[in-house]
Amino acid sequence: VAIENEPQFVELIRSARNTQSLVVALFWADWHDPCKIVLPIFAQLAKENPSTIFVTVDAENVGDVTEQMPVEAVPTVLMFFDGKQVAKVDDPTPMAISSAIEQKNSRNFCRVSSLAQFSRQQTFGSHSIKPQCVLCAPGQQRS
């Protein structure tokens, strides 16, 4: 699914929360060669993980979403579960993304995240998405 605007992104996160689905969002740019390499790999991972929601966000064309996320460079993968950001994978490789997806069941996301601790709340219009970090032990959260 290609995210085209902020309301679509907010609704996706909300509906995924209701179904307890993991959302894997790839922030990318069409002019950046590493992003062009990651896109087909991302599509293959989506086929291999049908219970996970995979979305792409063109970092420049959907800047209102990108600017509110901790995306410093592209490609970057952010993962959301239960309405919260649970992981960030900079310079995503298939192994890093797959490992993060596999850790969904244990809720232990930070081992694959290069930025494990999040302190600010993401706000989209009147909706909030609270970042979450599970620091090396399932069930322990940092807010």
Short mmCIF file of N, CA, C and O in Angstrom, two decimals:
data_model
loop_
_atom_site.label_atom_id
_atom_site.label_comp_id
_atom_site.label_asym_id
_atom_site.label_seq_id
_atom_site.Cartn_x
_atom_site.Cartn_y
_atom_site.Cartn_z
N VAL A 1 0.85 -1.18 0.00
CA VAL A 1 0.00 0.00 0.00
C VAL A 1 0.89 1.23 0.00
O VAL A 1 1.79 1.35 0.83
N ALA A 2 0.63 2.12 -0.91
CA ALA A 2 1.38 3.38 -0.97
C ALA A 2 0.57 4.44 -0.23
O ALA A 2 -0.58 4.72 -0.56
N ILE A 3 1.17 5.03 0.80
CA ILE A 3 0.51 6.09 1.56
C ILE A 3 0.59 7.38 0.74
O ILE A 3 1.66 7.77 0.29
N GLU A 4 -0.56 8.02 0.58
CA GLU A 4 -0.61 9.23 -0.24
C GLU A 4 -0.81 10.50 0.56
O GLU A 4 -0.56 11.59 0.05
N ASN A 5 -1.26 10.37 1.82
CA ASN A 5 -1.49 11.57 2.62
C ASN A 5 -1.57 11.22 4.10
O ASN A 5 -1.65 10.04 4.47
N GLU A 6 -1.55 12.23 4.93
CA GLU A 6 -1.56 12.04 6.38
C GLU A 6 -2.82 11.35 6.89
O GLU A 6 -2.73 10.42 7.70
N PRO A 7 -4.03 11.76 6.45
CA PRO A 7 -5.23 11.06 6.95
C PRO A 7 -5.23 9.56 6.63
O PRO A 7 -5.66 8.76 7.45
N GLN A 8 -4.72 9.18 5.47
CA GLN A 8 -4.63 7.77 5.13
C GLN A 8 -3.70 7.04 6.09
O GLN A 8 -4.00 5.95 6.55
N PHE A 9 -2.57 7.65 6.42
CA PHE A 9 -1.61 7.05 7.34
C PHE A 9 -2.22 6.89 8.73
O PHE A 9 -2.12 5.83 9.34
N VAL A 10 -2.87 7.94 9.22
CA VAL A 10 -3.49 7.90 10.54
C VAL A 10 -4.55 6.80 10.60
O VAL A 10 -4.60 6.03 11.56
N GLU A 11 -5.38 6.71 9.58
CA GLU A 11 -6.43 5.70 9.55
C GLU A 11 -5.84 4.30 9.50
O GLU A 11 -6.34 3.38 10.15
N LEU A 12 -4.77 4.13 8.76
CA LEU A 12 -4.11 2.83 8.68
C LEU A 12 -3.59 2.39 10.04
O LEU A 12 -3.80 1.26 10.47
N ILE A 13 -2.92 3.29 10.75
CA ILE A 13 -2.40 2.98 12.08
C ILE A 13 -3.55 2.64 13.02
O ILE A 13 -3.48 1.70 13.80
N ARG A 14 -4.63 3.40 12.94
CA ARG A 14 -5.80 3.17 13.80
C ARG A 14 -6.43 1.81 13.50
O ARG A 14 -6.72 1.04 14.42
N SER A 15 -6.63 1.50 12.25
CA SER A 15 -7.28 0.22 11.92
C SER A 15 -6.36 -0.96 12.24
O SER A 15 -6.84 -2.01 12.67
N ALA A 16 -5.05 -0.78 12.08
CA ALA A 16 -4.11 -1.85 12.44
C ALA A 16 -4.14 -2.09 13.95
O ALA A 16 -3.99 -3.23 14.41
N ARG A 17 -4.32 -1.03 14.71
CA ARG A 17 -4.42 -1.18 16.17
C ARG A 17 -5.63 -2.03 16.53
O ARG A 17 -5.56 -2.89 17.39
N ASN A 18 -6.74 -1.77 15.86
CA ASN A 18 -7.97 -2.51 16.15
C ASN A 18 -7.82 -3.99 15.82
O ASN A 18 -8.44 -4.83 16.47
N THR A 19 -7.01 -4.33 14.83
CA THR A 19 -6.83 -5.72 14.44
C THR A 19 -5.56 -6.33 15.01
O THR A 19 -5.24 -7.49 14.70
N GLN A 20 -4.83 -5.55 15.83
CA GLN A 20 -3.57 -6.01 16.43
C GLN A 20 -2.57 -6.45 15.36
O GLN A 20 -1.87 -7.46 15.51
N SER A 21 -2.50 -5.69 14.27
CA SER A 21 -1.58 -5.99 13.17
C SER A 21 -0.33 -5.13 13.28
O SER A 21 -0.39 -3.98 13.69
N LEU A 22 0.78 -5.70 12.88
CA LEU A 22 2.03 -4.95 12.78
C LEU A 22 2.02 -4.19 11.46
O LEU A 22 1.67 -4.74 10.43
N VAL A 23 2.42 -2.91 11.52
CA VAL A 23 2.56 -2.09 10.32
C VAL A 23 4.04 -1.83 10.10
O VAL A 23 4.73 -1.38 11.01
N VAL A 24 4.52 -2.14 8.91
CA VAL A 24 5.91 -1.89 8.53
C VAL A 24 5.88 -0.82 7.44
O VAL A 24 5.34 -1.06 6.36
N ALA A 25 6.43 0.35 7.75
CA ALA A 25 6.39 1.48 6.83
C ALA A 25 7.79 1.80 6.31
O ALA A 25 8.69 2.07 7.09
N LEU A 26 7.94 1.75 5.00
CA LEU A 26 9.20 2.09 4.35
C LEU A 26 9.12 3.53 3.87
O LEU A 26 8.28 3.87 3.04
N PHE A 27 9.97 4.39 4.43
CA PHE A 27 10.09 5.77 3.97
C PHE A 27 11.21 5.79 2.93
O PHE A 27 12.33 5.37 3.21
N TRP A 28 10.90 6.27 1.73
CA TRP A 28 11.82 6.16 0.61
C TRP A 28 11.73 7.40 -0.28
O TRP A 28 10.86 8.25 -0.09
N ALA A 29 12.62 7.48 -1.26
CA ALA A 29 12.60 8.55 -2.25
C ALA A 29 12.95 7.94 -3.61
O ALA A 29 13.87 7.12 -3.71
N ASP A 30 12.22 8.33 -4.64
CA ASP A 30 12.40 7.71 -5.95
C ASP A 30 13.74 8.04 -6.61
O ASP A 30 14.20 7.32 -7.48
N TRP A 31 14.38 9.11 -6.21
CA TRP A 31 15.67 9.50 -6.80
C TRP A 31 16.86 8.82 -6.13
O TRP A 31 17.98 8.91 -6.62
N HIS A 32 16.64 8.12 -5.01
CA HIS A 32 17.73 7.57 -4.21
C HIS A 32 17.95 6.09 -4.58
O HIS A 32 17.08 5.25 -4.36
N ASP A 33 19.13 5.77 -5.14
CA ASP A 33 19.40 4.41 -5.62
C ASP A 33 19.23 3.32 -4.56
O ASP A 33 18.64 2.27 -4.86
N PRO A 34 19.71 3.50 -3.32
CA PRO A 34 19.47 2.45 -2.32
C PRO A 34 17.97 2.17 -2.09
O PRO A 34 17.59 1.04 -1.83
N CYS A 35 17.14 3.19 -2.22
CA CYS A 35 15.69 2.98 -2.07
C CYS A 35 15.15 2.12 -3.20
O CYS A 35 14.28 1.26 -2.98
N LYS A 36 15.68 2.33 -4.41
CA LYS A 36 15.25 1.54 -5.56
C LYS A 36 15.60 0.07 -5.37
O LYS A 36 14.91 -0.81 -5.86
N ILE A 37 16.67 -0.19 -4.64
CA ILE A 37 17.08 -1.56 -4.37
C ILE A 37 16.18 -2.19 -3.30
O ILE A 37 15.81 -3.35 -3.39
N VAL A 38 15.81 -1.40 -2.29
CA VAL A 38 15.02 -1.90 -1.17
C VAL A 38 13.56 -2.16 -1.57
O VAL A 38 12.94 -3.11 -1.07
N LEU A 39 12.99 -1.39 -2.48
CA LEU A 39 11.57 -1.52 -2.83
C LEU A 39 11.16 -2.93 -3.26
O LEU A 39 10.18 -3.47 -2.72
N PRO A 40 11.85 -3.59 -4.18
CA PRO A 40 11.41 -4.94 -4.54
C PRO A 40 11.60 -5.96 -3.40
O PRO A 40 10.81 -6.90 -3.27
N ILE A 41 12.61 -5.74 -2.59
CA ILE A 41 12.82 -6.62 -1.43
C ILE A 41 11.67 -6.43 -0.45
O ILE A 41 11.14 -7.40 0.10
N PHE A 42 11.27 -5.19 -0.24
CA PHE A 42 10.15 -4.86 0.64
C PHE A 42 8.87 -5.52 0.13
O PHE A 42 8.11 -6.11 0.90
N ALA A 43 8.65 -5.47 -1.18
CA ALA A 43 7.46 -6.09 -1.78
C ALA A 43 7.49 -7.61 -1.57
O ALA A 43 6.45 -8.22 -1.29
N GLN A 44 8.65 -8.23 -1.69
CA GLN A 44 8.77 -9.67 -1.47
C GLN A 44 8.47 -10.03 -0.01
O GLN A 44 7.79 -11.00 0.27
N LEU A 45 9.00 -9.22 0.92
CA LEU A 45 8.72 -9.47 2.34
C LEU A 45 7.23 -9.35 2.63
O LEU A 45 6.69 -10.09 3.45
N ALA A 46 6.56 -8.42 1.96
CA ALA A 46 5.11 -8.28 2.13
C ALA A 46 4.38 -9.55 1.70
O ALA A 46 3.45 -10.00 2.38
N LYS A 47 4.82 -10.16 0.61
CA LYS A 47 4.21 -11.41 0.14
C LYS A 47 4.46 -12.55 1.12
O LYS A 47 3.61 -13.41 1.32
N GLU A 48 5.63 -12.55 1.73
CA GLU A 48 6.01 -13.62 2.66
C GLU A 48 5.37 -13.47 4.04
O GLU A 48 5.37 -14.41 4.82
N ASN A 49 4.85 -12.28 4.34
CA ASN A 49 4.26 -12.00 5.66
C ASN A 49 2.87 -11.40 5.50
O ASN A 49 2.64 -10.22 5.77
N PRO A 50 1.89 -12.21 5.07
CA PRO A 50 0.56 -11.67 4.77
C PRO A 50 -0.19 -11.11 5.97
O PRO A 50 -1.11 -10.31 5.79
N SER A 51 0.18 -11.49 7.19
CA SER A 51 -0.53 -10.96 8.36
C SER A 51 0.04 -9.62 8.82
O SER A 51 -0.49 -9.00 9.73
N THR A 52 1.08 -9.17 8.16
CA THR A 52 1.70 -7.88 8.48
C THR A 52 1.33 -6.89 7.39
O THR A 52 1.28 -7.23 6.21
N ILE A 53 1.06 -5.65 7.78
CA ILE A 53 0.69 -4.61 6.83
C ILE A 53 1.95 -3.86 6.41
O ILE A 53 2.63 -3.26 7.25
N PHE A 54 2.28 -3.91 5.13
CA PHE A 54 3.43 -3.21 4.58
C PHE A 54 2.96 -1.99 3.81
O PHE A 54 2.07 -2.11 2.96
N VAL A 55 3.55 -0.84 4.10
CA VAL A 55 3.21 0.38 3.38
C VAL A 55 4.49 1.11 2.98
O VAL A 55 5.52 0.97 3.63
N THR A 56 4.38 1.86 1.90
CA THR A 56 5.48 2.72 1.49
C THR A 56 5.04 4.17 1.63
O THR A 56 3.88 4.50 1.39
N VAL A 57 6.00 5.00 2.04
CA VAL A 57 5.74 6.43 2.19
C VAL A 57 6.82 7.16 1.42
O VAL A 57 8.00 7.08 1.77
N ASP A 58 6.43 7.84 0.34
CA ASP A 58 7.39 8.66 -0.40
C ASP A 58 7.74 9.83 0.50
O ASP A 58 6.90 10.70 0.76
N ALA A 59 8.95 9.85 1.00
CA ALA A 59 9.35 10.81 2.03
C ALA A 59 9.18 12.26 1.61
O ALA A 59 8.93 13.11 2.46
N GLU A 60 9.29 12.54 0.34
CA GLU A 60 9.13 13.92 -0.12
C GLU A 60 7.69 14.26 -0.47
O GLU A 60 7.20 15.32 -0.12
N ASN A 61 6.99 13.35 -1.12
CA ASN A 61 5.61 13.63 -1.54
C ASN A 61 4.62 13.57 -0.39
O ASN A 61 3.53 14.13 -0.50
N VAL A 62 4.96 12.87 0.67
CA VAL A 62 4.09 12.79 1.85
C VAL A 62 4.88 13.36 3.03
O VAL A 62 5.02 12.75 4.09
N GLY A 63 5.41 14.55 2.83
CA GLY A 63 6.28 15.20 3.81
C GLY A 63 5.60 15.48 5.13
O GLY A 63 6.26 15.50 6.17
N ASP A 64 4.27 15.68 5.13
CA ASP A 64 3.58 15.95 6.40
C ASP A 64 3.68 14.77 7.35
O ASP A 64 3.75 14.95 8.56
N VAL A 65 3.74 13.56 6.83
CA VAL A 65 3.94 12.38 7.68
C VAL A 65 5.42 12.24 8.02
O VAL A 65 5.79 12.06 9.18
N THR A 66 6.27 12.34 7.01
CA THR A 66 7.71 12.15 7.19
C THR A 66 8.28 13.11 8.23
O THR A 66 9.07 12.72 9.08
N GLU A 67 7.87 14.37 8.18
CA GLU A 67 8.39 15.37 9.10
C GLU A 67 8.04 15.09 10.56
O GLU A 67 8.73 15.53 11.46
N GLN A 68 6.97 14.34 10.80
CA GLN A 68 6.55 14.05 12.16
C GLN A 68 7.13 12.74 12.68
O GLN A 68 6.90 12.38 13.83
N MET A 69 7.88 12.06 11.85
CA MET A 69 8.49 10.77 12.22
C MET A 69 10.00 10.96 12.38
O MET A 69 10.57 11.89 11.82
N PRO A 70 10.65 10.06 13.12
CA PRO A 70 12.10 10.16 13.28
C PRO A 70 12.85 9.59 12.07
O PRO A 70 13.58 8.61 12.15
N VAL A 71 12.63 10.22 10.92
CA VAL A 71 13.27 9.79 9.68
C VAL A 71 14.32 10.84 9.32
O VAL A 71 13.98 11.95 8.95
N GLU A 72 15.58 10.46 9.47
CA GLU A 72 16.67 11.38 9.15
C GLU A 72 17.20 11.16 7.74
O GLU A 72 17.83 12.04 7.17
N ALA A 73 17.00 9.96 7.21
CA ALA A 73 17.51 9.61 5.88
C ALA A 73 16.62 8.51 5.31
O ALA A 73 15.88 7.86 6.03
N VAL A 74 16.73 8.35 4.00
CA VAL A 74 16.01 7.27 3.34
C VAL A 74 17.02 6.30 2.76
O VAL A 74 18.13 6.71 2.42
N PRO A 75 16.69 5.03 2.72
CA PRO A 75 15.48 4.40 3.21
C PRO A 75 15.52 4.19 4.73
O PRO A 75 16.58 3.94 5.30
N THR A 76 14.38 4.32 5.34
CA THR A 76 14.19 4.03 6.76
C THR A 76 12.89 3.25 6.91
O THR A 76 11.90 3.57 6.25
N VAL A 77 12.91 2.25 7.77
CA VAL A 77 11.70 1.48 8.06
C VAL A 77 11.29 1.77 9.49
O VAL A 77 12.10 1.69 10.41
N LEU A 78 10.03 2.14 9.67
CA LEU A 78 9.44 2.31 11.00
C LEU A 78 8.36 1.26 11.15
O LEU A 78 7.63 0.96 10.20
N MET A 79 8.26 0.71 12.37
CA MET A 79 7.25 -0.30 12.65
C MET A 79 6.33 0.19 13.75
O MET A 79 6.78 0.80 14.72
N PHE A 80 5.06 -0.11 13.56
CA PHE A 80 4.03 0.32 14.50
C PHE A 80 3.23 -0.91 14.93
O PHE A 80 2.90 -1.77 14.12
N PHE A 81 2.93 -0.95 16.23
CA PHE A 81 2.07 -2.00 16.76
C PHE A 81 1.23 -1.40 17.87
O PHE A 81 1.74 -0.64 18.69
N ASP A 82 -0.04 -1.73 17.89
CA ASP A 82 -0.96 -1.24 18.91
C ASP A 82 -0.96 0.29 18.95
O ASP A 82 -1.02 0.90 20.02
N GLY A 83 -0.85 0.92 17.79
CA GLY A 83 -0.90 2.37 17.70
C GLY A 83 0.37 3.07 18.12
O GLY A 83 0.41 4.29 18.20
N LYS A 84 1.43 2.31 18.37
CA LYS A 84 2.69 2.90 18.84
C LYS A 84 3.83 2.53 17.91
O LYS A 84 3.87 1.43 17.36
N GLN A 85 4.76 3.45 17.77
CA GLN A 85 5.97 3.13 17.03
C GLN A 85 6.81 2.23 17.91
O GLN A 85 7.11 2.57 19.05
N VAL A 86 7.19 1.07 17.38
CA VAL A 86 7.92 0.10 18.20
C VAL A 86 9.33 -0.17 17.71
O VAL A 86 10.12 -0.77 18.44
N ALA A 87 9.65 0.24 16.50
CA ALA A 87 11.01 -0.02 16.01
C ALA A 87 11.34 0.93 14.87
O ALA A 87 10.46 1.43 14.18
N LYS A 88 12.62 1.13 14.73
CA LYS A 88 13.16 1.89 13.61
C LYS A 88 14.36 1.13 13.08
O LYS A 88 15.22 0.71 13.84
N VAL A 89 14.38 0.92 11.77
CA VAL A 89 15.51 0.24 11.15
C VAL A 89 16.10 1.18 10.10
O VAL A 89 15.49 1.43 9.06
N ASP A 90 17.25 1.74 10.42
CA ASP A 90 17.97 2.57 9.46
C ASP A 90 18.70 1.66 8.49
O ASP A 90 19.12 0.56 8.86
N ASP A 91 18.87 2.10 7.27
CA ASP A 91 19.57 1.31 6.26
C ASP A 91 19.04 -0.12 6.26
O ASP A 91 19.76 -1.07 6.52
N PRO A 92 17.73 -0.29 5.97
CA PRO A 92 17.10 -1.59 6.12
C PRO A 92 17.62 -2.64 5.15
O PRO A 92 17.78 -2.39 3.97
N THR A 93 17.88 -3.80 5.69
CA THR A 93 18.24 -4.96 4.90
C THR A 93 17.12 -5.98 5.07
O THR A 93 16.35 -5.90 6.03
N PRO A 94 17.01 -6.94 4.17
CA PRO A 94 15.97 -7.96 4.34
C PRO A 94 16.07 -8.66 5.69
O PRO A 94 15.05 -8.91 6.34
N MET A 95 17.28 -8.95 6.14
CA MET A 95 17.46 -9.64 7.41
C MET A 95 16.98 -8.77 8.58
O MET A 95 16.31 -9.27 9.49
N ALA A 96 17.31 -7.49 8.56
CA ALA A 96 16.90 -6.61 9.65
C ALA A 96 15.38 -6.47 9.72
O ALA A 96 14.79 -6.53 10.80
N ILE A 97 14.76 -6.33 8.56
CA ILE A 97 13.29 -6.19 8.54
C ILE A 97 12.65 -7.51 8.98
O ILE A 97 11.73 -7.51 9.80
N SER A 98 13.13 -8.62 8.46
CA SER A 98 12.58 -9.93 8.85
C SER A 98 12.74 -10.19 10.33
O SER A 98 11.82 -10.70 10.98
N SER A 99 13.90 -9.84 10.88
CA SER A 99 14.12 -10.04 12.32
C SER A 99 13.13 -9.23 13.14
O SER A 99 12.61 -9.71 14.15
N ALA A 100 12.88 -8.02 12.73
CA ALA A 100 11.94 -7.17 13.46
C ALA A 100 10.53 -7.75 13.41
O ALA A 100 9.82 -7.76 14.41
N ILE A 101 10.15 -8.26 12.26
CA ILE A 101 8.82 -8.87 12.13
C ILE A 101 8.71 -10.10 13.02
O ILE A 101 7.71 -10.29 13.71
N GLU A 102 9.73 -10.92 13.03
CA GLU A 102 9.73 -12.13 13.86
C GLU A 102 9.63 -11.81 15.34
O GLU A 102 9.07 -12.56 16.13
N GLN A 103 10.18 -10.66 15.74
CA GLN A 103 10.16 -10.29 17.15
C GLN A 103 8.81 -9.71 17.58
O GLN A 103 8.60 -9.45 18.75
N LYS A 104 7.89 -9.56 16.64
CA LYS A 104 6.56 -9.04 16.97
C LYS A 104 5.90 -9.85 18.08
O LYS A 104 5.34 -9.29 19.02
N ASN A 105 5.99 -11.15 17.99
CA ASN A 105 5.31 -11.99 18.97
C ASN A 105 5.88 -11.84 20.37
O ASN A 105 5.17 -11.95 21.36
N SER A 106 7.17 -11.56 20.48
CA SER A 106 7.77 -11.39 21.80
C SER A 106 7.69 -9.96 22.29
O SER A 106 8.00 -9.66 23.43
N ARG A 107 7.27 -9.05 21.42
CA ARG A 107 7.19 -7.62 21.73
C ARG A 107 8.56 -7.05 22.10
O ARG A 107 8.68 -6.06 22.76
N ASN A 108 9.61 -7.69 21.66
CA ASN A 108 10.97 -7.24 21.97
C ASN A 108 11.58 -6.64 20.71
O ASN A 108 12.36 -7.26 20.03
N PHE A 109 11.22 -5.41 20.40
CA PHE A 109 11.59 -4.80 19.14
C PHE A 109 12.94 -4.10 19.15
O PHE A 109 13.53 -3.91 18.13
N CYS A 110 13.46 -3.71 20.31
CA CYS A 110 14.60 -2.79 20.30
C CYS A 110 15.89 -3.40 19.83
O CYS A 110 16.79 -2.68 19.43
N ARG A 111 16.04 -4.70 19.84
CA ARG A 111 17.31 -5.29 19.40
C ARG A 111 17.58 -5.09 17.92
O ARG A 111 18.71 -5.18 17.49
N VAL A 112 16.56 -4.82 17.13
CA VAL A 112 16.79 -4.58 15.72
C VAL A 112 16.72 -3.10 15.38
O VAL A 112 16.92 -2.70 14.26
N SER A 113 16.45 -2.29 16.35
CA SER A 113 16.29 -0.87 16.12
C SER A 113 17.58 -0.12 16.40
O SER A 113 18.19 -0.28 17.44
N SER A 114 17.98 0.73 15.47
CA SER A 114 19.18 1.51 15.72
C SER A 114 18.87 2.71 16.60
O SER A 114 19.77 3.33 17.14
N LEU A 115 17.61 3.05 16.74
CA LEU A 115 17.20 4.13 17.63
C LEU A 115 16.13 3.57 18.54
O LEU A 115 14.95 3.64 18.25
N ALA A 116 16.54 2.95 19.63
CA ALA A 116 15.60 2.19 20.46
C ALA A 116 14.77 3.07 21.38
O ALA A 116 13.66 2.72 21.73
N GLN A 117 15.28 4.19 21.81
CA GLN A 117 14.56 4.97 22.79
C GLN A 117 13.91 6.18 22.13
O GLN A 117 14.57 6.97 21.48
N PHE A 118 12.62 6.28 22.28
CA PHE A 118 11.85 7.39 21.73
C PHE A 118 11.24 8.15 22.89
O PHE A 118 10.71 7.56 23.80
N SER A 119 11.32 9.46 22.85
CA SER A 119 10.81 10.22 23.98
C SER A 119 9.66 11.14 23.62
O SER A 119 8.95 11.59 24.49
N ARG A 120 9.47 11.43 22.35
CA ARG A 120 8.41 12.37 22.02
C ARG A 120 7.21 11.66 21.43
O ARG A 120 7.33 10.60 20.84
N GLN A 121 6.07 12.25 21.60
CA GLN A 121 4.84 11.70 21.09
C GLN A 121 4.62 12.23 19.68
O GLN A 121 4.80 13.41 19.42
N GLN A 122 4.25 11.37 18.76
CA GLN A 122 3.96 11.78 17.39
C GLN A 122 2.50 12.21 17.33
O GLN A 122 1.62 11.51 17.80
N THR A 123 2.23 13.35 16.75
CA THR A 123 0.87 13.85 16.66
C THR A 123 0.52 14.10 15.21
O THR A 123 1.28 14.73 14.48
N PHE A 124 -0.60 13.57 14.78
CA PHE A 124 -1.12 13.78 13.45
C PHE A 124 -2.48 14.41 13.60
O PHE A 124 -3.44 13.75 13.95
N GLY A 125 -2.58 15.70 13.32
CA GLY A 125 -3.84 16.38 13.51
C GLY A 125 -4.28 16.24 14.95
O GLY A 125 -3.54 16.58 15.87
N SER A 126 -5.45 15.68 15.17
CA SER A 126 -5.94 15.48 16.54
C SER A 126 -5.62 14.08 17.05
O SER A 126 -6.03 13.70 18.13
N HIS A 127 -4.87 13.31 16.27
CA HIS A 127 -4.55 11.94 16.65
C HIS A 127 -3.11 11.84 17.13
O HIS A 127 -2.24 12.50 16.61
N SER A 128 -2.86 11.01 18.10
CA SER A 128 -1.51 10.83 18.62
C SER A 128 -1.07 9.38 18.44
O SER A 128 -1.85 8.46 18.57
N ILE A 129 0.20 9.24 18.14
CA ILE A 129 0.83 7.92 18.10
C ILE A 129 1.99 7.99 19.07
O ILE A 129 2.92 8.76 18.88
N LYS A 130 1.91 7.24 20.14
CA LYS A 130 2.97 7.28 21.14
C LYS A 130 4.09 6.33 20.77
O LYS A 130 3.86 5.15 20.57
N PRO A 131 5.31 6.84 20.67
CA PRO A 131 6.43 5.93 20.45
C PRO A 131 6.60 5.01 21.65
O PRO A 131 6.30 5.39 22.77
N GLN A 132 7.09 3.83 21.40
CA GLN A 132 7.27 2.86 22.46
C GLN A 132 8.60 2.17 22.24
O GLN A 132 9.00 1.89 21.14
N CYS A 133 9.28 1.90 23.30
CA CYS A 133 10.51 1.12 23.21
C CYS A 133 10.42 -0.01 24.23
O CYS A 133 10.11 0.21 25.38
N VAL A 134 10.70 -1.18 23.78
CA VAL A 134 10.75 -2.32 24.68
C VAL A 134 12.22 -2.64 24.83
O VAL A 134 12.87 -3.09 23.90
N LEU A 135 12.78 -2.34 25.98
CA LEU A 135 14.22 -2.41 26.18
C LEU A 135 14.65 -3.80 26.63
O LEU A 135 14.70 -4.09 27.82
N CYS A 136 14.91 -4.63 25.68
CA CYS A 136 15.54 -5.94 25.89
C CYS A 136 14.77 -6.90 26.78
O CYS A 136 15.28 -7.95 27.10
N ALA A 137 13.59 -6.58 27.20
CA ALA A 137 12.80 -7.49 28.01
C ALA A 137 11.34 -7.31 27.64
O ALA A 137 10.82 -6.21 27.76
N PRO A 138 10.67 -8.36 27.19
CA PRO A 138 9.26 -8.23 26.84
C PRO A 138 8.44 -7.67 28.01
O PRO A 138 8.68 -8.01 29.15
N GLY A 139 7.51 -6.79 27.64
CA GLY A 139 6.62 -6.25 28.66
C GLY A 139 7.12 -5.02 29.37
O GLY A 139 6.39 -4.39 30.10
N GLN A 140 8.37 -4.62 29.17
CA GLN A 140 8.88 -3.42 29.82
C GLN A 140 8.87 -2.29 28.79
O GLN A 140 9.47 -2.40 27.74
N GLN A 141 8.19 -1.20 29.11
CA GLN A 141 8.07 -0.08 28.21
C GLN A 141 8.74 1.13 28.79
O GLN A 141 8.80 1.32 29.99
N ARG A 142 9.20 1.97 27.91
CA ARG A 142 9.72 3.27 28.32
C ARG A 142 8.85 4.30 27.64
O ARG A 142 8.57 4.22 26.47
N SER A 143 8.37 5.28 28.40
CA SER A 143 7.51 6.29 27.78
C SER A 143 8.21 7.62 27.77
O SER A 143 9.23 7.81 28.33
#
